[in-house]
XYZ file of C-alpha atoms in Angstrom:
681
model
C 118.092 130.251 124.677
C 120.013 131.320 127.827
C 121.746 128.322 128.939
C 124.074 129.493 131.753
C 126.712 132.128 132.941
C 129.626 132.582 134.838
C 130.576 135.746 136.806
C 133.866 136.993 135.339
C 134.525 140.591 137.410
C 132.285 141.984 140.326
C 132.456 145.177 141.868
C 130.675 147.101 144.516
C 131.314 150.286 145.814
C 131.747 151.234 149.481
C 128.887 152.674 149.940
C 126.844 150.186 148.117
C 125.575 152.572 145.372
C 127.184 150.979 142.241
C 127.271 147.551 141.786
C 129.173 146.372 138.079
C 128.806 142.341 137.189
C 130.462 141.263 134.378
C 129.197 137.666 132.881
C 130.095 135.192 130.568
C 126.808 133.839 129.067
C 126.307 130.563 127.307
C 123.555 130.726 124.622
C 121.936 128.089 122.694
C 121.214 130.083 119.147
C 118.124 128.218 117.292
C 120.022 128.425 113.793
C 119.645 126.112 111.011
C 121.112 122.777 111.336
C 123.380 123.243 108.091
C 124.817 127.066 109.610
C 125.615 125.531 112.801
C 127.255 122.398 111.217
C 129.222 124.116 109.147
C 130.264 127.019 111.952
C 131.000 123.902 114.136
C 129.316 125.201 117.767
C 126.414 124.360 119.452
C 126.533 127.283 121.885
C 127.479 130.780 121.238
C 129.177 132.770 124.101
C 128.410 136.745 125.031
C 130.452 138.988 127.503
C 127.421 141.207 129.420
C 128.356 143.668 131.951
C 125.645 145.499 134.042
C 126.245 148.675 135.604
C 124.227 149.974 138.272
C 124.349 153.234 139.613
C 121.669 153.529 142.532
C 123.070 157.144 143.404
C 121.927 158.275 140.055
C 119.375 156.082 139.383
C 120.334 154.579 136.121
C 121.108 150.761 134.689
C 123.400 150.207 131.424
C 123.606 146.596 129.763
C 126.693 146.005 127.787
C 126.991 143.040 125.894
C 129.071 142.068 123.144
C 129.828 138.409 121.334
C 132.908 136.202 122.219
C 131.912 133.699 120.021
C 133.052 134.192 115.935
C 134.360 137.664 117.136
C 137.109 137.798 114.452
C 134.525 137.397 112.069
C 131.316 138.902 113.131
C 131.140 141.977 115.750
C 128.224 142.427 117.874
C 127.754 145.305 120.089
C 124.359 146.442 122.294
C 123.988 148.890 124.693
C 120.404 148.921 126.864
C 120.006 151.817 129.407
C 117.303 152.564 132.590
C 117.212 156.133 133.222
C 114.323 157.875 135.645
C 113.005 160.753 133.222
C 114.076 163.903 133.993
C 110.745 165.798 133.897
C 108.565 163.038 135.914
C 110.359 160.344 138.068
C 107.773 158.309 137.798
C 108.426 157.180 134.404
C 111.079 155.216 133.426
C 113.209 155.834 130.000
C 114.773 152.934 128.110
C 116.514 153.216 125.367
C 118.233 150.510 123.465
C 121.036 150.352 120.349
C 122.804 147.596 118.597
C 125.006 147.254 115.896
C 126.166 143.968 113.623
C 129.080 143.895 111.696
C 129.737 140.729 109.788
C 133.138 140.648 107.960
C 132.950 137.029 106.569
C 131.214 134.218 107.634
C 131.658 131.133 105.750
C 130.070 132.492 102.666
C 126.521 133.046 104.722
C 127.122 136.750 105.775
C 123.603 137.878 104.112
C 122.011 134.863 105.464
C 123.416 135.468 108.950
C 122.595 139.177 108.565
C 118.760 138.172 107.505
C 118.355 135.713 110.832
C 119.897 138.593 113.070
C 117.590 141.413 112.328
C 114.637 139.480 112.126
C 115.152 137.721 115.155
C 116.262 141.002 116.807
C 113.023 142.990 115.773
C 110.814 139.791 117.133
C 112.786 139.864 120.149
C 112.484 143.680 120.897
C 108.816 143.316 120.850
C 109.036 140.355 123.405
C 111.005 142.469 125.813
C 108.042 144.414 127.314
C 106.255 141.588 127.879
C 109.235 140.068 129.928
C 109.223 142.947 131.984
C 105.630 142.905 132.764
C 106.056 139.244 133.756
C 108.262 140.193 136.253
C 106.577 143.319 137.671
C 103.547 141.051 138.277
C 106.035 138.508 140.209
C 107.110 141.387 142.343
C 103.552 142.397 142.716
C 102.735 138.988 143.790
C 105.669 138.495 146.480
C 104.295 142.247 147.891
C 106.646 144.555 147.095
C 105.162 147.190 145.486
C 107.352 149.971 145.789
C 111.472 150.287 146.058
C 112.802 152.859 148.840
C 115.157 155.497 147.112
C 118.937 154.465 147.753
C 120.250 156.458 150.345
C 123.892 156.403 151.902
C 124.515 154.735 154.978
C 125.257 157.460 156.944
C 121.756 159.008 156.260
C 118.768 157.404 157.730
C 116.103 156.282 155.077
C 113.453 158.293 154.069
C 111.194 159.990 156.784
C 107.405 160.243 156.835
C 107.668 163.689 155.155
C 109.792 162.312 152.033
C 107.835 159.028 151.932
C 105.615 160.324 149.189
C 108.659 161.033 147.271
C 109.816 157.403 147.701
C 106.517 155.550 146.385
C 106.989 157.969 143.339
C 109.993 156.029 142.510
C 108.330 152.318 142.603
C 107.650 152.085 139.268
C 111.017 153.288 137.852
C 113.091 151.050 140.374
C 111.172 148.002 140.144
C 111.632 147.327 136.393
C 115.814 147.102 137.561
C 115.595 143.452 137.140
C 118.435 141.682 135.242
C 119.670 139.348 137.870
C 116.395 138.022 138.586
C 115.496 137.672 134.745
C 118.997 136.477 134.106
C 118.061 133.432 136.533
C 115.131 132.696 134.584
C 117.130 132.439 131.675
C 116.219 135.756 130.285
C 118.863 138.044 129.968
C 119.137 141.149 128.075
C 121.357 138.943 125.808
C 118.585 136.183 125.392
C 116.168 138.766 124.032
C 118.655 141.026 121.388
C 121.124 138.374 120.241
C 120.763 137.182 116.636
C 119.037 134.063 116.648
C 116.812 131.694 114.525
C 114.908 128.761 114.763
C 115.869 125.274 113.858
C 113.909 124.197 111.156
C 112.140 121.073 113.010
C 110.626 118.486 111.035
C 106.707 119.365 110.359
C 106.614 122.762 111.664
C 107.403 126.169 109.749
C 110.721 127.370 109.741
C 110.895 130.511 112.212
C 109.656 128.674 115.241
C 110.147 131.692 117.542
C 108.433 134.139 115.389
C 105.513 135.853 116.853
C 103.558 135.119 113.521
C 104.395 131.578 114.023
C 103.177 131.292 117.358
C 99.816 133.482 116.850
C 99.151 131.598 113.702
C 99.596 127.966 114.998
C 100.101 127.796 118.816
C 97.789 130.683 120.449
C 98.806 133.362 122.897
C 101.689 131.751 124.975
C 103.322 133.995 127.802
C 107.205 133.983 127.463
C 107.354 131.433 130.571
C 104.997 129.027 128.392
C 106.901 129.882 125.405
C 110.218 129.038 127.331
C 108.497 125.520 128.737
C 107.825 124.538 124.974
C 111.440 125.318 123.480
C 112.792 123.619 127.098
C 110.610 120.361 126.331
C 111.514 120.355 122.541
C 115.090 120.602 123.135
C 115.152 117.659 125.510
C 113.225 115.655 122.925
C 115.452 116.406 120.368
C 118.417 115.304 122.480
C 116.635 112.031 123.663
C 114.248 111.384 120.859
C 116.071 112.477 117.470
C 114.392 111.981 114.201
C 110.931 111.311 116.064
C 110.019 115.043 117.241
C 106.064 115.542 117.511
C 104.842 118.994 116.175
C 105.005 121.877 118.687
C 101.145 121.627 119.005
C 101.360 118.130 120.146
C 103.857 119.009 122.962
C 101.617 122.272 123.855
C 98.832 119.959 124.651
C 100.682 117.754 127.068
C 102.472 120.759 128.566
C 98.600 122.406 129.156
C 97.346 119.160 130.681
C 100.024 119.513 133.050
C 99.718 123.210 133.869
C 103.252 123.800 132.106
C 105.053 121.574 135.182
C 107.875 120.626 132.535
C 108.904 117.443 134.742
C 105.017 116.051 134.757
C 104.364 116.752 130.959
C 107.635 114.806 130.326
C 106.717 111.755 131.724
C 103.279 111.701 130.512
C 104.705 112.120 127.030
C 107.280 110.024 126.931
C 104.819 107.346 128.146
C 102.577 108.242 125.072
C 104.884 108.059 122.632
C 106.235 104.456 123.513
C 102.855 103.559 123.492
C 102.107 104.815 119.832
C 105.265 103.162 118.526
C 104.139 100.087 120.484
C 100.555 99.819 119.047
C 101.199 101.783 115.677
C 98.942 104.356 116.498
C 100.485 106.868 114.026
C 99.785 104.397 110.930
C 96.240 103.085 112.039
C 94.559 105.501 109.387
C 96.269 103.671 106.725
C 96.731 100.251 108.018
C 93.417 99.619 109.706
C 89.733 99.404 107.877
C 87.204 99.136 110.715
C 85.156 96.045 110.384
C 81.437 96.178 108.521
C 79.741 95.928 111.979
C 81.257 99.360 113.285
C 80.618 101.114 109.976
C 76.465 100.061 109.817
C 75.867 100.554 113.786
C 78.578 102.840 115.412
C 76.299 105.914 115.765
C 78.769 108.648 115.563
C 80.820 110.685 112.384
C 82.377 113.986 111.428
C 80.235 116.821 111.106
C 81.369 120.176 109.679
C 82.824 122.537 112.388
C 81.300 124.767 115.115
C 81.499 128.739 115.444
C 85.201 128.566 116.546
C 86.112 126.599 113.905
C 86.816 123.150 115.911
C 85.960 120.026 114.127
C 82.833 118.772 115.184
C 81.925 115.142 116.007
C 78.343 113.701 116.592
C 77.814 110.922 118.782
C 74.386 109.506 118.888
C 75.082 107.605 121.830
C 71.149 106.870 122.972
C 70.816 105.218 119.620
C 73.651 103.052 119.737
C 73.630 99.037 120.720
C 76.459 99.399 122.953
C 75.898 95.917 124.156
C 75.821 94.453 120.774
C 78.887 96.104 119.639
C 80.960 94.814 122.641
C 79.362 91.305 122.087
C 80.096 91.313 118.291
C 83.519 92.802 117.902
C 84.991 92.734 121.565
C 86.519 95.777 123.616
C 89.815 96.209 121.791
C 88.168 96.905 118.263
C 86.133 99.200 119.693
C 89.264 101.314 121.532
C 90.785 100.771 118.094
C 87.982 102.342 116.605
C 87.974 105.167 118.887
C 91.582 105.688 118.632
C 91.046 106.168 114.737
C 88.174 108.965 115.511
C 90.965 110.715 117.409
C 93.883 110.488 114.732
C 91.452 111.685 112.210
C 90.694 114.662 115.235
C 94.525 115.432 114.837
C 94.566 115.454 111.044
C 91.418 117.740 110.632
C 92.358 119.985 113.615
C 96.001 120.569 111.320
C 93.393 121.025 108.155
C 91.461 123.904 110.199
C 94.159 125.832 111.430
C 95.272 126.577 107.717
C 91.452 127.180 106.940
C 90.840 129.616 109.717
C 94.458 130.918 109.732
C 93.960 130.677 113.550
C 95.213 127.639 115.726
C 92.305 125.092 116.097
C 94.121 122.200 118.635
C 90.679 120.833 119.611
C 87.670 119.612 118.444
C 84.141 119.462 119.793
C 81.575 116.737 120.622
C 78.215 116.617 120.236
C 76.594 113.573 122.099
C 72.539 113.004 121.788
C 71.586 110.749 124.677
C 67.656 110.370 123.304
C 66.987 106.637 123.598
C 69.883 105.947 126.651
C 68.256 103.570 129.017
C 69.402 100.743 131.493
C 70.224 98.573 128.545
C 73.463 101.272 128.113
C 74.573 100.439 131.320
C 75.040 97.052 130.826
C 78.548 96.123 133.009
C 80.732 94.665 129.889
C 79.998 97.915 128.181
C 80.456 100.449 131.075
C 84.057 98.732 131.689
C 84.907 99.128 127.889
C 84.024 102.456 128.283
C 85.464 103.680 131.174
C 88.885 101.468 129.325
C 88.573 103.916 126.381
C 88.329 106.961 128.622
C 91.532 105.964 130.433
C 93.421 105.451 127.193
C 92.048 108.346 125.581
C 92.951 111.031 128.620
C 96.128 109.435 128.939
C 97.115 109.627 125.104
C 95.073 112.737 123.376
C 95.030 115.733 126.127
C 93.352 118.733 125.553
C 91.900 117.605 122.654
C 88.451 118.107 123.284
C 87.411 121.845 123.384
C 83.977 121.249 124.180
C 81.556 118.343 124.785
C 77.841 119.448 124.280
C 75.517 116.295 125.711
C 72.155 116.719 124.670
C 68.418 115.633 126.047
C 69.898 113.639 128.777
C 67.521 110.846 130.179
C 66.568 110.240 133.997
C 69.276 107.661 133.749
C 71.833 109.582 132.966
C 72.771 110.593 136.282
C 73.639 106.888 137.198
C 75.852 106.897 134.124
C 77.575 110.159 134.933
C 78.227 108.675 138.436
C 80.234 105.709 137.158
C 81.954 107.713 134.430
C 83.067 110.791 135.852
C 85.755 109.971 138.335
C 88.121 108.592 135.372
C 87.615 111.972 133.906
C 90.192 114.853 134.059
C 89.251 117.970 136.259
C 89.988 120.033 132.932
C 88.301 117.869 130.736
C 85.018 118.289 132.786
C 85.135 121.940 133.088
C 84.503 121.648 129.038
C 80.751 119.420 129.759
C 77.818 121.473 128.883
C 74.496 119.323 129.469
C 71.062 119.997 128.604
C 67.775 117.856 129.450
C 64.914 117.372 127.387
C 64.774 120.502 124.642
C 66.962 123.419 126.947
C 69.663 122.822 123.991
C 67.007 124.703 121.921
C 67.115 127.762 124.312
C 68.938 130.475 125.077
C 72.708 129.230 125.779
C 72.036 126.222 123.732
C 73.319 124.779 120.662
C 72.761 128.015 118.644
C 75.848 129.832 120.856
C 78.352 127.352 119.442
C 76.969 125.867 115.879
C 75.787 127.482 113.002
C 72.154 127.223 112.366
C 72.905 125.590 109.023
C 74.488 122.620 110.220
C 72.169 121.857 113.209
C 71.532 118.046 112.627
C 68.105 117.371 111.187
C 67.670 114.755 114.407
C 67.969 117.977 116.079
C 65.357 119.718 114.512
C 67.884 121.402 112.679
C 68.277 121.615 108.751
C 71.300 119.720 107.883
C 70.886 115.957 106.766
C 73.546 114.163 108.761
C 75.079 111.346 107.400
C 75.653 110.207 110.919
C 74.233 106.279 111.062
C 71.321 106.169 112.999
C 72.703 103.148 114.663
C 70.211 100.270 115.853
C 70.282 97.054 117.215
C 73.057 94.656 116.274
C 71.669 91.557 114.705
C 72.787 88.568 117.575
C 73.668 86.298 114.655
C 76.886 88.831 114.658
C 77.726 87.941 118.077
C 80.559 86.271 119.013
C 81.720 83.572 121.815
C 83.723 84.790 124.317
C 86.696 82.786 123.192
C 86.668 84.235 119.986
C 86.496 87.516 121.453
C 89.343 86.918 123.587
C 91.625 85.524 120.567
C 90.542 88.462 118.439
C 91.737 90.920 121.269
C 94.866 89.276 121.736
C 95.292 89.473 117.701
C 94.855 93.166 117.632
C 97.198 94.411 120.442
C 99.960 92.068 119.717
C 100.386 92.900 115.908
C 103.591 94.888 116.318
C 107.046 94.438 115.695
C 108.151 95.712 118.743
C 109.055 93.464 121.833
C 108.728 94.343 125.253
C 111.541 92.871 128.070
C 112.045 93.640 131.462
C 115.437 94.147 132.879
C 116.610 93.317 136.441
C 119.329 94.060 138.652
C 121.702 91.333 138.143
C 119.534 90.017 135.263
C 119.961 91.868 131.922
C 118.006 90.998 129.081
C 119.832 89.705 126.030
C 118.943 88.509 122.503
C 121.016 86.965 119.691
C 121.711 87.601 116.208
C 123.589 84.959 113.957
C 125.626 86.611 111.138
C 126.435 84.800 108.360
C 128.233 87.224 106.013
C 130.563 89.994 107.442
C 129.500 93.416 106.665
C 125.915 92.904 107.260
C 124.323 95.425 109.365
C 122.254 95.308 112.558
C 119.986 97.806 113.345
C 118.144 98.778 116.403
C 115.421 101.013 117.681
C 114.099 100.629 121.485
C 112.470 102.914 124.247
C 113.426 102.965 127.800
C 110.249 102.507 129.303
C 111.243 102.584 133.090
C 114.638 103.059 135.111
C 118.226 103.685 133.300
C 119.646 101.116 131.494
C 123.190 100.217 129.841
C 123.188 98.553 126.168
C 126.001 96.661 125.122
C 126.946 94.887 122.053
C 129.150 91.666 122.190
C 130.408 89.218 119.714
C 131.183 85.316 119.796
C 132.314 82.653 117.554
C 130.123 80.327 119.361
C 126.583 80.287 120.075
C 125.299 80.504 123.492
C 123.461 77.454 125.115
C 119.558 77.775 124.207
C 117.581 79.771 126.255
C 114.018 78.674 127.658
C 112.430 81.342 126.035
C 112.434 82.442 121.872
C 115.394 84.913 121.823
C 115.914 85.318 118.330
C 112.526 86.492 117.661
C 113.231 89.774 116.969
C 109.703 89.775 114.822
C 107.812 87.420 116.999
C 105.069 88.558 119.072
C 105.294 89.001 122.621
C 102.873 90.028 125.442
C 102.494 93.399 126.901
C 103.985 92.125 129.814
C 107.656 91.646 128.834
C 110.292 88.933 129.302
C 113.597 88.429 129.986
C 116.358 85.931 128.128
C 119.784 85.584 129.738
C 122.154 84.184 127.229
C 125.817 84.886 128.092
C 126.747 81.701 130.545
C 127.595 82.990 133.798
C 131.171 80.781 133.273
C 132.108 82.837 130.121
C 134.559 85.310 130.337
C 134.853 88.454 128.505
C 137.698 88.758 126.260
C 137.990 85.115 126.155
C 134.507 83.433 125.308
C 133.169 86.818 123.830
C 134.364 90.142 122.758
C 132.668 93.863 123.580
C 132.240 95.326 119.812
C 130.515 98.681 121.020
C 131.510 100.956 123.910
C 128.692 100.663 126.323
C 125.907 103.447 126.033
C 123.796 104.694 128.966
C 120.425 105.252 128.340
C 117.760 107.327 130.934
C 114.636 106.774 131.228
C 112.047 107.916 128.530
C 114.863 108.137 125.635
C 114.520 106.810 122.632
C 117.499 104.927 120.748
C 118.079 103.822 117.186
C 121.680 103.187 115.862
C 123.264 100.352 113.985
C 126.327 98.180 113.704
C 128.510 97.085 110.430
C 129.462 93.864 111.440
C 133.119 92.836 110.972
C 133.172 88.912 111.279
C 130.375 86.297 110.718
C 129.426 84.577 114.236
C 126.740 85.459 116.857
C 126.030 88.832 118.346
C 124.257 89.461 121.567
C 122.513 92.610 122.094
C 121.964 93.448 125.846
C 119.998 95.708 127.891
C 121.709 96.094 131.473
C 120.314 97.468 134.535
C 122.326 100.889 135.308
C 122.487 101.082 139.154
C 124.253 104.310 139.239
C 122.443 107.813 138.844
C 123.776 108.962 135.648
C 124.152 113.209 135.294
C 121.411 114.594 133.581
C 121.675 114.055 129.804
C 120.238 117.252 128.823
C 119.553 121.019 130.139
C 116.541 120.034 130.995
C 116.328 119.229 134.979
C 115.068 116.030 135.813
C 113.925 115.428 139.587
C 113.895 111.596 139.060
C 117.392 111.835 138.382
C 117.494 112.841 142.189
C 115.244 110.123 143.178
C 116.128 107.358 140.959
C 116.813 104.634 143.553
C 113.525 104.945 144.510
C 112.064 104.977 141.791
C 113.590 102.123 140.623
C 113.134 100.320 143.745
C 112.649 97.294 142.712
C 115.655 97.138 140.587
C 113.800 96.526 137.323
C 113.233 98.411 134.393
C 111.612 98.083 131.555
C 112.657 98.553 127.352
C 110.638 98.313 123.923
C 112.834 97.227 121.284
C 113.088 95.982 117.587
C 115.834 94.778 115.900
C 116.533 94.009 112.256
C 119.337 92.522 109.963
C 120.413 94.296 106.839
C 122.223 93.151 103.895
C 125.375 96.164 103.507
C 124.320 96.837 100.222
C 121.088 97.752 101.556
C 121.795 99.718 104.024
C 121.217 103.786 103.727
C 121.774 105.073 107.504
C 120.514 103.735 110.293
C 117.562 105.999 110.672
C 116.722 105.591 107.081
C 116.883 101.418 107.562
C 114.654 101.560 110.131
C 111.592 103.209 108.117
C 110.065 99.876 107.695
C 109.486 99.595 111.509
C 107.701 102.800 111.208
C 110.063 104.638 113.877
C 108.382 108.015 112.519
C 105.213 109.820 113.742
C 103.308 110.080 110.756
C 100.555 112.133 112.571
C 102.356 113.942 115.113
C 105.618 114.803 112.682
C 106.467 114.613 109.027
C 108.505 111.813 107.683
C 111.652 111.111 109.906
C 115.404 111.792 108.835
C 118.803 110.717 110.096
C 121.177 112.851 111.135
C 123.675 110.117 111.912
C 126.231 108.939 109.352
C 127.018 105.459 108.745
C 130.675 104.576 109.483
C 132.549 101.171 107.863
C 132.744 100.444 111.419
C 129.711 101.114 113.518
C 127.450 103.566 114.762
C 125.731 104.253 117.777
C 122.997 107.154 117.569
C 120.364 108.362 119.950
């Protein structure tokens, strides 16, 4: 990936016919982590020389490596010329050589990586050129007049036709534009290999991998995916979702990286706080749901998407809400979505092509005014809101069958809460229209059409029915149950105000214990500090020791360090301050040297920090406006571990479910445990 460049030399002839520019280009090579570690570099540098001769109508691009030039010699030459027999054509020639003298004993590995990636990138060159040609056309540039010396007038009318013939050949000369977009000749042809990211195949930039797991991506879309994934690697180490999941958020925001990053960070924080990643393993639906919720998975559609059947017309929504409450229903829908993600992965393997969404078949036979009961509609809108925010682009198609007359009323209530892209996937059939042309048979094989839709396949989806009133619960019971469901989390939320940091107290009896933490910055930028004191601060009004206690989703604010305390006299700083930006996920540990009282502090960061990654952030510029209320929010978990049980900061936090079981494989730690302390992102 192209990161940036500096101009080393530049020359222009007096008549403007010749333009030579030499750049030093910085590239981020997606090489295996072990190889990067051994080599001791994060970036590699290439020198690229572009020589444009407008008089002879040629462009020569020469590139060679600067990094490891004493061990590896890479030379590349690209040449664009006008065909000698047909000036409407552009000739392109490219050659490259690789000479590996020595590379820490990894000579053969480097050679294989280089050759495989070079071959893959050559194939993408055509796509990139065509992309920029289309951009020129969109800007109204359909031809470029042939260069003429300053003393000679431009093309006359008699020679205009010959000027137009040059359009295709001259329009191809776009190295500068490509460089600005991060797609230079080096980026296309430099030897690089993808980093084996958790939960995805090793060769992440390989065309076969993209086709097999991600589907068709334009070069620009692929670049957006790589950039957003790189930002997540820098800010959410150990918890990176798979590319398929990142793509869902990018597609939901039309590949606007800033917007996709914002909603994705919010979703990842939400998943962690409510332990959604473990819902399939840790939560068992109540028997009432298993008996009366008329929905279930049923084979797959013609495109290989998992098929979910919901007999909404046969379901007693009022009875389910009265018996279970809104939160239990929401949790059940979330478990269905998590199961859908798992089935998409399985079908991707089975069909050998990317399956990233599912099809939902909703049968409305039996729908009546009873289903428009206000609390039931309220619960439905809440479910839609949560699903839209956290499972974008997972619904491939929604088939609504046997819609009755009352359906337009329900649709009027619900449709404003559904994203426009999602609404386009709805197909609505009234009566028996689904049996005719353009109906079910266009999307589902005849053999698996459920029996209640006049098909031949026995469908095991529960038939629903009325929930016995004996199972109804009082409003107070439901409220207590709802509160319990959504506070079953080991994470606490806290508000951080300007001039009012949030602090928690941890008492250490045995020196060399390990304090571990895992927190997310949900809003604003904060500074994280760790202090030590021999004496305990005055007891706070709120419980400050409750690292494992239950807190309300609204958050709290506790201050422990007395205003009369002086740093260096009453307490000391044991770690350097860590500036954490909005959206970051931070994990780390501190090996205590002395017994006593340790204070973990999250403090408002008033000065806009520089971007922590290569991903541009508009909100850095508008930081003061975004946090106009001088309020930040963090979600955190802490745990004290004996030194004999400590196995590294991330590993120690396994009990806190800091990984994403459904979105990525088990987390691994790139941090090292030191005898003194560790701060890691």
